[in-house]
Amino acid sequence: MKIIYSQKHKLHNPSYEVYDMQQSPYAEVPERIEIIAKKLKQEKAGEFIAPKSFPISHIEKVHHKNYVEFLENKSKSLKKDDNFFASYFVTDTYAPMTKNTFIAAKESCDIALTGADFLKSGEKLIYALCRPPGHHSGAYNMGGYCYINNAAVASEYLSNSGKVAILDIDYHHGNGTQQMFYDRDDVLYISLHADPRKKYPYITGFKNEKGVADGVGYTINYPLPVDASEALYKKTLQASLKHVRRFNPLYLVISAGFDTYIKDPIAAFKLTVPFYKEIGEEIASLQLPTLVIQEGGYYVSDLGEIAWSLVKGLSSK
Ligand code: Q9C
Ligand code: ZN
């Protein structure tokens, strides 16, 4: 396995998020990635590789140019310690911009693209340690701790070579990713997540969202009870993998959020550390070249153990 990692994510460290006019500490902290990197290094899980820099044109295949230019220019114009909410270009109160947000988000996307490049050259398993995460960012918006949709940019890039399946196992529905591929039949988007009637992003991720035009049938949503058990999760995962097999993609992209963990502070699924190995084994049974993209997960001290458990499963035959 190759692990793509950079320190630059630390430059993005907003001081607060907002809900109902209450400021609270920002859950999406730099330690998240550091603790995963440390564990994977300790376990000699794979070779650590720094990302290459890719042209912005890759990002502008799924995000609108106006949005990307805004993100870069506005971010660079901010003063140290500014926490700016981007009006037209933001969908909620969970994605403040700071001075170095663009630099970190661009690097996070380069991590995903570097991983995609390795898949194209024949590697079987890549772990892209992306931060900030991406799956809530759509063509025109940041939101939910996300600024550039790493999984979507990488999937679009991979789709030049053949069909791509995206399996989103973050606790939250990947509204940004779904939007970007909603009318396409060459990229399958499948998500398992908490019932949007109760949990963020609240307005997408329902069963009846199945795609439009050519894309009908190529978006599949599995909303689950907010406190879903391992048994239900496993059954639902197996159902979703059947769709991946039928689609027969060239590449698999995993939007891997660890906010499905039993102790996660903002979520309520009941998944335990050993269960992530089982998730990995199920996914490995597809025998597809696989790019793992880090998304959420906020019980910081256990993220290393969770990632290592998933990797052990993914590496099994
Ligand atoms: N009171 C990702 O996992 N809502 N984003 C938090 C806390 C925002 C999650 C509610 C959740 C965004 C990538
Ligand atoms: Zn999440």
Short mmCIF file of C-alpha atoms and ligand atoms in Angstrom, two decimals:
data_model
loop_
_atom_site.label_atom_id
_atom_site.label_comp_id
_atom_site.label_asym_id
_atom_site.label_seq_id
_atom_site.Cartn_x
_atom_site.Cartn_y
_atom_site.Cartn_z
CA MET A 1 0.00 0.00 0.00
CA LYS A 2 1.08 3.58 -0.66
CA ILE A 3 0.10 6.33 1.76
CA ILE A 4 -0.06 9.87 0.42
CA TYR A 5 0.59 12.46 3.12
CA SER A 6 1.59 16.08 3.56
CA GLN A 7 2.01 18.32 6.62
CA LYS A 8 0.38 21.30 4.90
CA HIS A 9 -3.08 20.47 6.24
CA LYS A 10 -1.96 21.94 9.58
CA LEU A 11 -2.16 25.40 8.01
CA HIS A 12 -5.96 25.07 8.04
CA ASN A 13 -7.10 25.29 11.65
CA PRO A 14 -10.27 27.37 12.09
CA SER A 15 -11.01 28.41 15.67
CA TYR A 16 -14.76 27.77 15.70
CA GLU A 17 -17.90 26.59 13.94
CA VAL A 18 -21.37 28.04 14.50
CA TYR A 19 -24.81 26.58 15.21
CA ASP A 20 -27.86 28.68 16.11
CA MET A 21 -25.59 31.63 16.82
CA GLN A 22 -23.54 29.55 19.25
CA GLN A 23 -19.86 29.22 18.57
CA SER A 24 -18.37 25.84 19.39
CA PRO A 25 -14.86 24.38 19.03
CA TYR A 26 -14.07 23.22 15.48
CA ALA A 27 -14.30 19.39 15.41
CA GLU A 28 -12.26 18.97 12.23
CA VAL A 29 -8.82 19.39 13.84
CA PRO A 30 -5.28 18.78 12.47
CA GLU A 31 -4.58 16.04 15.06
CA ARG A 32 -7.03 13.81 13.16
CA ILE A 33 -4.62 13.20 10.32
CA GLU A 34 -1.50 13.24 12.50
CA ILE A 35 -2.80 10.41 14.67
CA ILE A 36 -3.70 8.27 11.64
CA ALA A 37 -0.33 8.94 9.98
CA LYS A 38 1.50 8.08 13.20
CA LYS A 39 -0.29 4.73 13.60
CA LEU A 40 0.16 3.70 9.96
CA LYS A 41 3.86 4.59 10.20
CA GLN A 42 4.27 2.64 13.45
CA GLU A 43 2.62 -0.44 11.93
CA LYS A 44 4.68 -0.10 8.73
CA ALA A 45 1.36 -0.18 6.88
CA GLY A 46 2.89 1.19 3.69
CA GLU A 47 5.28 3.60 2.02
CA PHE A 48 4.68 7.31 2.77
CA ILE A 49 4.76 9.51 -0.32
CA ALA A 50 4.44 13.31 -0.69
CA PRO A 51 1.84 14.62 -3.16
CA LYS A 52 2.71 16.07 -6.58
CA SER A 53 1.19 19.41 -7.56
CA PHE A 54 -1.52 19.15 -10.23
CA PRO A 55 -2.93 21.98 -12.38
CA ILE A 56 -6.15 23.68 -11.17
CA SER A 57 -7.84 22.48 -14.39
CA HIS A 58 -8.44 19.07 -12.71
CA ILE A 59 -10.44 20.79 -9.97
CA GLU A 60 -12.39 22.87 -12.48
CA LYS A 61 -13.74 19.73 -14.16
CA VAL A 62 -16.12 19.26 -11.21
CA HIS A 63 -16.11 22.66 -9.45
CA HIS A 64 -17.13 25.87 -11.20
CA LYS A 65 -14.22 28.17 -12.09
CA ASN A 66 -15.92 31.10 -10.30
CA TYR A 67 -16.00 29.08 -7.10
CA VAL A 68 -12.38 27.96 -7.28
CA GLU A 69 -11.19 31.51 -8.02
CA PHE A 70 -13.24 32.87 -5.14
CA LEU A 71 -11.86 30.24 -2.76
CA GLU A 72 -8.28 31.05 -3.71
CA ASN A 73 -8.52 34.84 -3.84
CA LYS A 74 -10.71 35.35 -0.79
CA SER A 75 -8.73 32.93 1.31
CA LYS A 76 -5.42 34.59 0.45
CA SER A 77 -6.87 38.05 1.21
CA LEU A 78 -7.85 37.14 4.79
CA LYS A 79 -5.86 38.21 7.83
CA LYS A 80 -4.35 35.79 10.29
CA ASP A 81 -7.13 34.55 12.68
CA ASP A 82 -10.01 35.69 10.41
CA ASN A 83 -12.88 33.16 10.34
CA PHE A 84 -14.91 34.08 7.26
CA PHE A 85 -18.25 32.62 6.08
CA ALA A 86 -18.54 32.76 2.33
CA SER A 87 -22.18 33.81 1.74
CA TYR A 88 -23.09 32.78 -1.83
CA PHE A 89 -20.48 30.03 -1.93
CA VAL A 90 -21.26 28.26 1.37
CA THR A 91 -24.24 26.04 2.27
CA ASP A 92 -23.99 25.91 6.08
CA THR A 93 -22.18 27.18 9.15
CA TYR A 94 -19.58 24.41 9.28
CA ALA A 95 -17.01 25.66 6.79
CA PRO A 96 -15.32 28.90 7.80
CA MET A 97 -12.56 30.16 5.53
CA THR A 98 -9.21 31.15 6.96
CA LYS A 99 -6.08 32.64 5.45
CA ASN A 100 -4.54 29.29 4.52
CA THR A 101 -7.70 27.35 3.72
CA PHE A 102 -7.08 27.35 -0.03
CA ILE A 103 -3.46 26.23 0.34
CA ALA A 104 -4.49 23.32 2.57
CA ALA A 105 -7.52 22.37 0.46
CA LYS A 106 -5.47 22.41 -2.77
CA GLU A 107 -2.83 20.21 -1.13
CA SER A 108 -5.54 17.84 0.14
CA CYS A 109 -6.84 17.54 -3.43
CA ASP A 110 -3.30 16.98 -4.75
CA ILE A 111 -3.02 14.10 -2.26
CA ALA A 112 -6.13 12.52 -3.80
CA LEU A 113 -4.90 13.12 -7.38
CA THR A 114 -1.46 11.70 -6.57
CA GLY A 115 -3.23 8.60 -5.26
CA ALA A 116 -5.31 8.41 -8.44
CA ASP A 117 -2.15 8.61 -10.54
CA PHE A 118 -0.73 5.59 -8.69
CA LEU A 119 -3.89 3.60 -9.44
CA LYS A 120 -3.53 4.53 -13.11
CA SER A 121 0.00 3.17 -13.09
CA GLY A 122 -1.15 -0.17 -11.68
CA GLU A 123 -1.04 0.16 -7.87
CA LYS A 124 -3.81 -1.79 -6.14
CA LEU A 125 -4.32 0.05 -2.86
CA ILE A 126 -3.70 3.70 -2.00
CA TYR A 127 -4.55 5.57 1.20
CA ALA A 128 -4.87 9.33 0.56
CA LEU A 129 -4.61 11.15 3.91
CA CYS A 130 -6.73 14.08 2.79
CA ARG A 131 -7.48 16.99 5.09
CA PRO A 132 -9.61 19.09 4.88
CA PRO A 133 -12.19 16.50 3.79
CA GLY A 134 -14.25 16.99 0.62
CA HIS A 135 -17.54 15.17 0.13
CA HIS A 136 -19.86 18.02 1.19
CA SER A 137 -18.30 20.45 -1.25
CA GLY A 138 -20.29 20.80 -4.49
CA ALA A 139 -19.70 22.56 -7.79
CA TYR A 140 -20.36 25.99 -6.23
CA ASN A 141 -20.02 25.50 -2.51
CA MET A 142 -18.02 24.74 0.56
CA GLY A 143 -19.84 23.23 3.57
CA GLY A 144 -19.56 20.65 6.36
CA TYR A 145 -15.76 21.13 6.89
CA CYS A 146 -15.20 20.66 3.10
CA TYR A 147 -13.81 23.10 0.50
CA ILE A 148 -12.66 21.07 -2.52
CA ASN A 149 -14.21 17.67 -3.23
CA ASN A 150 -11.12 15.44 -3.22
CA ALA A 151 -12.98 12.20 -4.00
CA ALA A 152 -14.88 13.83 -6.87
CA VAL A 153 -11.80 15.43 -8.46
CA ALA A 154 -9.91 12.12 -8.23
CA SER A 155 -12.87 10.12 -9.57
CA GLU A 156 -13.32 12.49 -12.50
CA TYR A 157 -9.61 12.11 -13.28
CA LEU A 158 -9.82 8.30 -13.03
CA SER A 159 -12.94 8.24 -15.21
CA ASN A 160 -10.81 9.23 -18.23
CA SER A 161 -9.58 5.62 -18.20
CA GLY A 162 -12.85 3.79 -17.46
CA LYS A 163 -15.84 3.50 -15.15
CA VAL A 164 -15.43 4.52 -11.51
CA ALA A 165 -17.50 3.50 -8.48
CA ILE A 166 -17.49 5.76 -5.42
CA LEU A 167 -18.49 4.11 -2.15
CA ASP A 168 -19.11 6.73 0.55
CA ILE A 169 -18.95 5.27 4.07
CA ASP A 170 -18.78 8.54 6.01
CA TYR A 171 -21.62 8.96 8.59
CA HIS A 172 -22.97 11.88 6.57
CA HIS A 173 -24.41 11.84 3.06
CA GLY A 174 -21.86 13.09 0.50
CA ASN A 175 -24.14 15.72 -1.00
CA GLY A 176 -21.33 17.39 -2.95
CA THR A 177 -20.16 14.18 -4.60
CA GLN A 178 -23.71 13.09 -5.41
CA GLN A 179 -24.42 16.45 -7.06
CA MET A 180 -21.31 16.36 -9.25
CA PHE A 181 -22.10 12.94 -10.78
CA TYR A 182 -25.91 13.03 -10.60
CA ASP A 183 -26.40 13.03 -14.39
CA ARG A 184 -23.60 10.58 -15.28
CA ASP A 185 -23.67 6.85 -15.96
CA ASP A 186 -19.88 6.37 -15.99
CA VAL A 187 -19.41 7.16 -12.29
CA LEU A 188 -21.54 5.25 -9.77
CA TYR A 189 -22.14 6.98 -6.42
CA ILE A 190 -23.28 4.81 -3.48
CA SER A 191 -23.60 6.14 0.06
CA LEU A 192 -24.41 4.60 3.45
CA HIS A 193 -25.23 7.31 5.98
CA ALA A 194 -27.44 8.47 8.83
CA ASP A 195 -31.06 9.38 8.06
CA PRO A 196 -30.98 12.95 6.70
CA ARG A 197 -34.27 13.77 8.42
CA LYS A 198 -32.25 13.75 11.63
CA LYS A 199 -28.63 14.37 10.69
CA TYR A 200 -26.54 16.71 8.54
CA PRO A 201 -26.85 17.52 5.60
CA TYR A 202 -30.63 17.19 6.31
CA ILE A 203 -31.92 17.72 2.77
CA THR A 204 -30.14 15.11 0.63
CA GLY A 205 -29.38 11.40 0.88
CA PHE A 206 -32.92 10.04 0.69
CA LYS A 207 -33.65 6.73 -1.02
CA ASN A 208 -35.60 8.33 -3.83
CA GLU A 209 -32.59 10.34 -5.04
CA LYS A 210 -31.41 8.08 -7.88
CA GLY A 211 -29.88 10.40 -10.49
CA VAL A 212 -31.21 12.32 -13.50
CA ALA A 213 -31.04 11.94 -17.30
CA ASP A 214 -28.25 9.47 -18.22
CA GLY A 215 -27.49 9.20 -14.49
CA VAL A 216 -30.76 7.54 -13.43
CA GLY A 217 -29.84 4.42 -11.44
CA TYR A 218 -26.22 5.51 -10.94
CA THR A 219 -26.80 7.24 -7.59
CA ILE A 220 -27.79 4.90 -4.78
CA ASN A 221 -28.56 6.07 -1.23
CA TYR A 222 -28.87 3.93 1.88
CA PRO A 223 -30.11 6.14 4.73
CA LEU A 224 -29.84 4.23 8.03
CA PRO A 225 -31.20 4.84 11.54
CA VAL A 226 -29.00 7.42 13.30
CA ASP A 227 -27.89 4.71 15.78
CA ALA A 228 -27.45 1.82 13.30
CA SER A 229 -25.90 -1.43 14.58
CA GLU A 230 -22.97 -3.36 13.08
CA ALA A 231 -25.34 -6.09 11.89
CA LEU A 232 -27.51 -3.67 9.94
CA TYR A 233 -24.44 -1.87 8.61
CA LYS A 234 -22.87 -5.11 7.37
CA LYS A 235 -26.06 -6.19 5.61
CA THR A 236 -26.40 -2.79 3.95
CA LEU A 237 -22.74 -2.74 2.93
CA GLN A 238 -23.13 -6.15 1.29
CA ALA A 239 -26.19 -4.93 -0.62
CA SER A 240 -24.26 -1.88 -1.84
CA LEU A 241 -21.28 -4.02 -2.95
CA LYS A 242 -23.64 -6.06 -5.14
CA HIS A 243 -24.37 -2.88 -7.07
CA VAL A 244 -20.65 -2.18 -7.42
CA ARG A 245 -20.07 -5.69 -8.81
CA ARG A 246 -22.91 -5.34 -11.30
CA PHE A 247 -21.53 -1.95 -12.43
CA ASN A 248 -18.13 -3.58 -13.02
CA PRO A 249 -15.92 -0.48 -12.65
CA LEU A 250 -12.24 -0.17 -13.49
CA TYR A 251 -11.55 1.70 -10.22
CA LEU A 252 -13.07 2.00 -6.76
CA VAL A 253 -12.88 5.20 -4.69
CA ILE A 254 -13.79 5.00 -1.00
CA SER A 255 -14.90 8.16 0.80
CA ALA A 256 -13.78 6.89 4.18
CA GLY A 257 -15.28 8.71 7.16
CA PHE A 258 -14.69 7.35 10.65
CA ASP A 259 -17.57 9.29 12.20
CA THR A 260 -19.46 5.96 12.01
CA TYR A 261 -17.42 4.98 15.10
CA ILE A 262 -19.37 4.21 18.28
CA LYS A 263 -17.62 6.96 20.27
CA ASP A 264 -17.84 9.70 17.63
CA PRO A 265 -18.92 12.95 19.34
CA ILE A 266 -21.24 14.17 16.55
CA ALA A 267 -22.71 10.83 15.41
CA ALA A 268 -24.38 7.68 16.81
CA PHE A 269 -23.69 4.54 14.72
CA LYS A 270 -22.42 1.63 16.80
CA LEU A 271 -19.34 0.52 14.85
CA THR A 272 -16.34 -0.71 16.89
CA VAL A 273 -12.64 -0.82 15.96
CA PRO A 274 -12.55 -4.52 14.87
CA PHE A 275 -15.59 -3.98 12.65
CA TYR A 276 -13.60 -1.68 10.32
CA LYS A 277 -11.46 -4.70 9.41
CA GLU A 278 -14.65 -6.47 8.36
CA ILE A 279 -15.63 -3.46 6.25
CA GLY A 280 -12.18 -3.61 4.66
CA GLU A 281 -12.50 -7.34 3.95
CA GLU A 282 -15.89 -6.88 2.30
CA ILE A 283 -14.46 -4.14 0.08
CA ALA A 284 -11.32 -6.16 -0.69
CA SER A 285 -13.50 -9.04 -1.91
CA LEU A 286 -14.33 -6.87 -4.95
CA GLN A 287 -10.68 -7.17 -6.01
CA LEU A 288 -10.66 -3.69 -7.54
CA PRO A 289 -7.85 -1.13 -7.59
CA THR A 290 -8.91 1.03 -4.64
CA LEU A 291 -8.25 4.63 -3.64
CA VAL A 292 -9.16 5.41 -0.02
CA ILE A 293 -9.89 9.11 0.56
CA GLN A 294 -10.02 10.35 4.15
CA GLU A 295 -13.28 12.18 4.95
CA GLY A 296 -14.67 12.70 8.51
CA GLY A 297 -14.16 11.08 11.94
CA TYR A 298 -13.95 13.13 15.15
CA TYR A 299 -13.13 10.85 18.09
CA VAL A 300 -9.54 11.83 17.57
CA SER A 301 -7.68 9.50 19.94
CA ASP A 302 -8.99 6.32 18.26
CA LEU A 303 -8.69 7.35 14.59
CA GLY A 304 -5.31 5.62 14.19
CA GLU A 305 -6.68 2.30 15.44
CA ILE A 306 -9.74 2.60 13.19
CA ALA A 307 -7.66 3.37 10.10
CA TRP A 308 -5.27 0.50 10.83
CA SER A 309 -8.18 -1.91 11.30
CA LEU A 310 -9.69 -0.83 7.95
CA VAL A 311 -6.32 -1.16 6.21
CA LYS A 312 -5.79 -4.69 7.55
CA GLY A 313 -9.14 -5.66 6.03
CA LEU A 314 -8.47 -3.91 2.74
CA SER A 315 -5.11 -5.67 2.42
CA SER A 316 -6.64 -9.14 2.86
CA LYS A 317 -7.36 -11.29 -0.16
N1 Q9C B 1 -23.29 20.19 16.29
C1 Q9C B 1 -17.77 15.55 7.57
O1 Q9C B 1 -17.86 14.57 8.29
N2 Q9C B 1 -22.51 19.21 11.67
N3 Q9C B 1 -18.50 16.66 7.78
C2 Q9C B 1 -21.99 19.12 12.99
C3 Q9C B 1 -22.43 19.43 15.39
C4 Q9C B 1 -21.54 19.27 10.60
C5 Q9C B 1 -19.47 16.68 8.83
C6 Q9C B 1 -23.06 19.27 14.02
C7 Q9C B 1 -21.14 17.92 10.11
C8 Q9C B 1 -20.18 17.98 8.95
C9 Q9C B 1 -16.77 15.59 6.47
ZN ZN B 2 -19.05 12.92 8.16
#
